[in-house]
Each structure stands twice: as structure tokens, then as C-alpha cells.
Amino acid sequence: MVFASVVSCQKNSRPNYQFMPNMYEPVSYEAYQESDAFPGGVEAQLPAEGSIPRGDHMPFEIENTNAGYELAKATLQSPLDSTQIDSPRGGQLYDIYCGICHGRNGKGQGTLVKREKILGVPSYDDAGRAITAGSIYHTIYYGKNAMGSYANQLNEEERWQVVDYVLKLKADLEK
Amino acid sequence: MIQVIYRQLASKIPYLGLVILLTFTTSLTAQEGDPAKGKTLYNTNCAACHQLDRKMTGPALRNVEARLAEEQGLDREWLNKWIRNSAGLIKSGDAYANQIYNEYNQVAMTAFPQLSDQDISDILAYTAEPKAEPAPTPGPDTGGTGGQVEGGISNKLILGALAILFALLAIALVLVRQTLNRFAEEKGVEIAAQDKGLPIWKAFVKNQFLVLVSVIFLMLASAYFVYGYLSQIGVDQGYEPVQPIHYSHRIHAGENGIDCKYCHSSARVSKHSGIPSLNICMNCHKSIYQVAEETQQMGIDEYGVDYNAEIQKLYKAVGWDEDEQQYTGETQPVKWVRIHNLPDFAYFNHSQHVSVAGVQCQTCHGPVEEMEVMYQHAPLTMGWCINCHRETNVKVEDNAYYTKIHEQLSKKYGVDKLTAAQMGGLECGKCHY
């Protein structure tokens, strides 16, 4: 009886009691904590404007406009040389972030497309688009129309690895 | 003279017929696109920016041909030009082309030079199809729930049946006793009157040994429960809070197979896995503004959740105006309730386990891809960490960082494979600082 009433009091939608909470609760701000000290009341804040993430060399200077896209398409080149290119890693990143829509082989038939959740994903060998390293980088960085930006999930070096992998898929498709 | 005219006219009649015929046939083929083919073409080429019934990157395209003809007096010719090369048409100074281009913030529509006339009429035939009626919503007794309800009922039935059975047994026993008594009375058998000995509890108190044993037993039992209770203090296994947006891992990571790291991106590189910021949700949810009908129905039947309303909550939080397809700039943070949380004195790092050790998320977080609501699968106690460190081998292959220490340590322990514990995963300072 006692056991039953104890068990029934346990509710999974509330955290359990803690013993000596002052050793459990941090003094400093913890990730995802709420606090009045921050605008909006949340600990997660955008970085200050103009800051450069560690590991990224330079801010990306080309703008998010049609003109910027064309400029990138025509001129932008990968800073990685052939020794720095790590295809297996590029492939892993590609499968995580792009494969879900573009498909593992880049034909535009990822799981979400096959299930008709997202439509209109192009194949990389689409002649009308004629993508280049620069245009792929621009697309990953800013997104394009219905495709979002992946700049906050991939850092600069990773973006270029993915670009290289996409070019490889494109070459395979065109064969 | 008259004759001449007539002769020419006569010779022209077949031509005239041909011309008339031609115009008819062309207009006929023009209208006779194949909507089925059109649908595939539309889905591959246009659906990224256009939807039939609502604005997306580009305008809604349902009945676009009729609409443009009525409102702007534009014909198929214009549409062909526009679809093959809208930028060219805009440059040529076409009034409507420029108007719509500016209306859509000068977003360039992709050029489709590869589409033939036939392709375009297929697509337009598809856009001219009447809007599909929403399928009649099936009654509450559809397959899925049917099964569940049945399960519930059958459980209750079994319990009820058992209860009735016991009641019957009890009644039967009483009846048997009564009849036996009656038999005894009839036969004149004297039922030995119970000798009024000691009541049972007094007998118990007198027996010192029995008292001792039962006291010890009671104390042990209560100690066991108290110990069990105390050691589960601060352990939140099974903690399953209600989240501000009903976000389902079952749908995202399970059914649609989205990789965990797509959203929990920083698990690859940092201590925290992080909760995805809402712009990541919008990568998909710009296009997915409502769930498929089956999904919606299943949500209502099985989980009592209106999935579409949940997506609206997401839009509200990011400040996405669906009608305008623009961000309003009015955002409000979503207060996700944190579930897994180690106390401040323990240090846990995701990248060490996910990227270096290559441990699957599911080893620690359980069958996430089946969770409709996220809960804590593991106890997250120190014993749990330590057990795994004792049992799991370190992935030393292909890791130059480990070559040297691996050699030294495998000599020291005389083993080939090192566990995380042997590499120092039991040192207090690794986890407590």
C-alpha cells in the first residue's frame, strides 16, 4: 500500500528531488540556462557582430545577392589543395547535412524527397544550373531560395571539404 | 477578272483550311498537356519555389495560365518565354515581367531552356487541375486506435474475468462449508468446539525467537527500500518533461531518417550536443508548413497532438510570416526544458565519446528514433559511466594520437585491446574538477 502510493506520486514530467542541491546547481551560467542577465532571458546568445569563429581564417566577403552569387560562381576557388582534401570526411559530412535532401549520390533523391516532404531538389549535374565550386560554397554559406544556410553547422574548412565532395558527385553523375 | 479572282480563291481554299486546321491543332495540343507527366516535371523543376495554392519563393501557380490570360492578357507565348528565360524577358523591358520581378524582391527564377513546348503544356495542364478535395477524415475507429482500444479492453476484460473468478471461488468455498456443516448437523456429528486457547498474537509475543526474526526482517526490508529511495534521489532516469513545442524524434530521426548530428551539430566537436537553433528547423520547415494527412491523423489518434498547430508554434517563435513568406523579425525564444543534466561537479564531453570513441548516440540515450517525447534513458550515475569505461575498448586504430600510449599501456597490462578504464578513464580528476 505504502509502496503503491509512493510509486504513484512519482511523475515523469518533473525532475526528481536532489540531495544537497547546492553542489548540483552551478554558480556560473550553464548552457541553456535562463537568466535575467541576458537580453531575451536566455543564456544562448548570438556572437557579437563581426566576430570570427576560431578555425575560420577570413570572414566571407561575397554578399548574399544574385550578383554575389554570380561573382562567387565565376571567381571563387577552393583554398584546399589536393593534399588537404579528405574525401571520406567530406563524404560523412555530406551524408549528415545534405544527403537527407540531395541523396547520397547527389541526384536530388534523398529520403525527404522520396517521401515527398520536400520537393524540387535539383540533381548536381543539372545543366541549367551548371554549379561550380564557388557557387556551391555560396549556396552552403547563404542558402538559395528554398534551401537554407549551412554556415552554422559547418565551419569554413568543412564547407570546402563538402564542396569538393559535391564536385566529385557531380563528376560521377556526368559520367 | 472575276474568273481570275475565283481561280486564286479556289486554289487558296486548301491552304486556308490547312491554316485553320493548324491553328486548331496547335491550340488543341497546347491545351492537351499530360497532367501526370506535368506533375513529375513540376516536382523536379518548379516545386522548389512554387506551390500550387500558396505563395512560396515564387507565386502560387494554380491556374496560372488562365489567371494571367484574364488579368494581364498574357498568352502561352509569354509563358513559354518566361519559363525558358525569365531574366531575358525582364531585360527586354516586358512590363508585367518587371512588375512581378520587383514584386518578388527581384528574386531570379531559374531559366529552363531545356523544357520543350510539350513539357511546358504538361506542366501547365498539371497546374490547371482542380484542387484535390481533402480526403474524408476517417472516423475514430481506424486501424491504429482500434488495436489500442482493443488492447485496453482485453486487459480490463482479463482483470475483470479474474476478479469474477475469485469471487465465485470464494462464494463456492463458503457454500461448501455451509453444506458440510449442515451435513454434520444432520448426522449428529458434534463439531469440536474450538478450545479457547491463546489468541494468535499473544502466542506470537510469547515466542521470542519469532519476534526477533520478524523484527530483523522488517528492518532489513525497510532499509532496502530506504536505500533504494535514497540512491534514486537525484537520478532522473525516465524524466520526460512536456516541451513547449511538441517536437517528435520519432518523426524526424525515425521515420524521416534525419541524422542526429544534422540538428545536434556540435556533438561532433564540443562538450555539448546542443539543442538546434530555430534557423535549422527552418531549413526544412520553410517548405514543410504542414504534415502529411496520415501523420496528422496518427498524431491525433495516438498521441492526442495536433502536429500542424505545433508547426505554427515554431513559426510564431521564429517570427515567420507564412503568407508573406518573410521573417517578421519578432522572435521569442523557445524554452526547451533541459532533460539530461549532470551535476556541476562532473564533466562530460560529447566529442570525446562521439567523435573520438565513435560511440553511437543510442548507446547512452536509448532508442531516440522511437521516442515521440524525449525522455532520459540512462541513469547518468557515476556507476553507469564507470561500468562502460571498464567494458569499452578504446578505438586506437587510425588514431595517430594514440599510437605511442597504446604501445606503452598494452605492454604494461599485457593486453592487445585497451579499455577506457585502463587508459585512465577511472581517474577521479578526469570527470571531477
mmCIF file of C-alpha atoms in Angstrom, chain B residues 132-256:
data_model
loop_
_atom_site.group_PDB
_atom_site.id
_atom_site.type_symbol
_atom_site.label_atom_id
_atom_site.label_comp_id
_atom_site.label_asym_id
_atom_site.label_seq_id
_atom_site.Cartn_x
_atom_site.Cartn_y
_atom_site.Cartn_z
ATOM 1 C CA ALA B 132 -7.990 17.955 -54.689
ATOM 2 C CA GLU B 133 -10.708 17.718 -52.078
ATOM 3 C CA PRO B 134 -9.267 16.863 -48.697
ATOM 4 C CA ALA B 135 -9.820 13.172 -48.186
ATOM 5 C CA PRO B 136 -12.711 12.486 -45.819
ATOM 6 C CA THR B 137 -11.257 12.164 -42.368
ATOM 7 C CA PRO B 138 -11.738 8.622 -41.231
ATOM 8 C CA GLY B 139 -13.746 8.047 -38.094
ATOM 9 C CA PRO B 140 -12.068 7.473 -34.764
ATOM 10 C CA ASP B 141 -12.168 3.711 -35.180
ATOM 11 C CA THR B 142 -9.326 3.382 -37.665
ATOM 12 C CA GLY B 143 -6.835 0.578 -37.614
ATOM 13 C CA GLY B 144 -4.245 2.002 -35.214
ATOM 14 C CA THR B 145 -6.557 3.112 -32.457
ATOM 15 C CA GLY B 146 -8.732 0.079 -32.943
ATOM 16 C CA GLY B 147 -5.816 -2.076 -31.932
ATOM 17 C CA GLN B 148 -5.010 0.074 -28.926
ATOM 18 C CA VAL B 149 -8.552 0.274 -27.670
ATOM 19 C CA GLU B 150 -8.849 -3.430 -28.149
ATOM 20 C CA GLY B 151 -5.664 -3.951 -26.171
ATOM 21 C CA GLY B 152 -7.039 -1.796 -23.353
ATOM 22 C CA ILE B 153 -10.325 -3.607 -23.349
ATOM 23 C CA SER B 154 -8.800 -7.028 -23.428
ATOM 24 C CA ASN B 155 -6.570 -6.136 -20.484
ATOM 25 C CA LYS B 156 -9.532 -4.913 -18.500
ATOM 26 C CA LEU B 157 -11.529 -7.913 -19.587
ATOM 27 C CA ILE B 158 -8.904 -10.292 -18.303
ATOM 28 C CA LEU B 159 -8.706 -8.462 -14.991
ATOM 29 C CA GLY B 160 -12.470 -8.386 -14.674
ATOM 30 C CA ALA B 161 -12.735 -12.055 -15.503
ATOM 31 C CA LEU B 162 -10.129 -12.878 -12.879
ATOM 32 C CA ALA B 163 -11.950 -10.828 -10.263
ATOM 33 C CA ILE B 164 -15.215 -12.589 -11.030
ATOM 34 C CA LEU B 165 -13.457 -15.935 -10.891
ATOM 35 C CA PHE B 166 -12.087 -15.196 -7.447
ATOM 36 C CA ALA B 167 -15.452 -14.014 -6.227
ATOM 37 C CA LEU B 168 -17.055 -17.214 -7.492
ATOM 38 C CA LEU B 169 -14.387 -19.309 -5.817
ATOM 39 C CA ALA B 170 -14.931 -17.543 -2.521
ATOM 40 C CA ILE B 171 -18.668 -17.988 -2.745
ATOM 41 C CA ALA B 172 -18.217 -21.642 -3.668
ATOM 42 C CA LEU B 173 -15.993 -22.202 -0.643
ATOM 43 C CA VAL B 174 -18.486 -20.586 1.696
ATOM 44 C CA LEU B 175 -21.284 -22.656 0.210
ATOM 45 C CA VAL B 176 -19.305 -25.872 0.544
ATOM 46 C CA ARG B 177 -18.569 -25.099 4.175
ATOM 47 C CA GLN B 178 -22.198 -24.404 4.867
ATOM 48 C CA THR B 179 -23.365 -27.621 3.263
ATOM 49 C CA LEU B 180 -20.695 -29.587 5.090
ATOM 50 C CA ASN B 181 -21.800 -28.042 8.361
ATOM 51 C CA ARG B 182 -25.381 -28.920 7.566
ATOM 52 C CA PHE B 183 -24.376 -32.491 6.798
ATOM 53 C CA ALA B 184 -22.546 -32.686 10.040
ATOM 54 C CA GLU B 185 -25.527 -31.354 11.962
ATOM 55 C CA GLU B 186 -27.889 -33.798 10.284
ATOM 56 C CA LYS B 187 -25.662 -36.742 11.035
ATOM 57 C CA GLY B 188 -25.409 -35.564 14.576
ATOM 58 C CA VAL B 189 -21.698 -35.195 14.494
ATOM 59 C CA GLU B 190 -20.588 -32.747 17.121
ATOM 60 C CA ILE B 191 -18.148 -30.335 15.696
ATOM 61 C CA ALA B 192 -15.486 -29.959 18.289
ATOM 62 C CA ALA B 193 -15.897 -26.523 19.749
ATOM 63 C CA GLN B 194 -12.680 -24.656 19.281
ATOM 64 C CA ASP B 195 -10.824 -24.695 22.545
ATOM 65 C CA LYS B 196 -10.474 -21.134 23.623
ATOM 66 C CA GLY B 197 -6.695 -21.156 23.690
ATOM 67 C CA LEU B 198 -4.434 -18.135 23.416
ATOM 68 C CA PRO B 199 -5.254 -15.663 20.681
ATOM 69 C CA ILE B 200 -2.703 -15.887 17.959
ATOM 70 C CA TRP B 201 -0.963 -12.598 18.663
ATOM 71 C CA LYS B 202 -0.355 -13.499 22.250
ATOM 72 C CA ALA B 203 1.201 -16.742 21.146
ATOM 73 C CA PHE B 204 3.358 -14.716 18.828
ATOM 74 C CA VAL B 205 4.524 -12.337 21.525
ATOM 75 C CA LYS B 206 5.398 -15.271 23.729
ATOM 76 C CA ASN B 207 7.620 -16.801 21.115
ATOM 77 C CA GLN B 208 10.709 -14.584 21.439
ATOM 78 C CA PHE B 209 12.568 -16.142 18.574
ATOM 79 C CA LEU B 210 9.794 -15.450 16.135
ATOM 80 C CA VAL B 211 9.637 -11.832 17.267
ATOM 81 C CA LEU B 212 13.333 -11.366 16.778
ATOM 82 C CA VAL B 213 13.302 -12.847 13.302
ATOM 83 C CA SER B 214 10.404 -10.779 12.129
ATOM 84 C CA VAL B 215 11.848 -7.562 13.553
ATOM 85 C CA ILE B 216 15.092 -8.204 11.741
ATOM 86 C CA PHE B 217 13.216 -8.992 8.588
ATOM 87 C CA LEU B 218 11.153 -5.795 8.817
ATOM 88 C CA MET B 219 14.245 -3.692 9.430
ATOM 89 C CA LEU B 220 16.069 -5.220 6.510
ATOM 90 C CA ALA B 221 13.125 -4.712 4.249
ATOM 91 C CA SER B 222 12.658 -1.091 5.217
ATOM 92 C CA ALA B 223 16.388 -0.480 4.964
ATOM 93 C CA TYR B 224 16.269 -1.909 1.488
ATOM 94 C CA PHE B 225 13.503 0.416 0.468
ATOM 95 C CA VAL B 226 15.061 3.424 2.143
ATOM 96 C CA TYR B 227 18.359 2.664 0.484
ATOM 97 C CA GLY B 228 16.627 2.258 -2.854
ATOM 98 C CA TYR B 229 14.832 5.506 -2.327
ATOM 99 C CA LEU B 230 17.918 7.411 -1.245
ATOM 100 C CA SER B 231 20.042 6.185 -4.095
ATOM 101 C CA GLN B 232 17.500 7.231 -6.660
ATOM 102 C CA ILE B 233 17.490 10.770 -5.282
ATOM 103 C CA GLY B 234 18.987 12.999 -7.890
ATOM 104 C CA VAL B 235 18.725 10.330 -10.561
ATOM 105 C CA ASP B 236 16.338 11.409 -13.233
ATOM 106 C CA GLN B 237 16.076 8.292 -15.294
ATOM 107 C CA GLY B 238 12.839 8.372 -17.197
ATOM 108 C CA TYR B 239 12.434 12.131 -16.765
ATOM 109 C CA GLU B 240 10.114 13.210 -19.538
ATOM 110 C CA PRO B 241 9.069 16.842 -19.342
ATOM 111 C CA VAL B 242 6.432 18.441 -21.510
ATOM 112 C CA GLN B 243 8.236 20.571 -24.073
ATOM 113 C CA PRO B 244 6.994 23.964 -25.274
ATOM 114 C CA ILE B 245 6.772 22.645 -28.832
ATOM 115 C CA HIS B 246 5.739 19.061 -29.174
ATOM 116 C CA TYR B 247 8.765 18.016 -31.166
ATOM 117 C CA SER B 248 8.883 14.329 -32.048
ATOM 118 C CA HIS B 249 12.164 12.481 -32.516
ATOM 119 C CA ARG B 250 10.140 9.550 -33.802
ATOM 120 C CA ILE B 251 9.029 11.556 -36.820
ATOM 121 C CA HIS B 252 12.285 13.370 -37.513
ATOM 122 C CA ALA B 253 15.046 10.924 -36.672
ATOM 123 C CA GLY B 254 12.984 7.769 -37.080
ATOM 124 C CA GLU B 255 10.517 7.985 -39.933
ATOM 125 C CA ASN B 256 12.362 10.565 -41.934
#
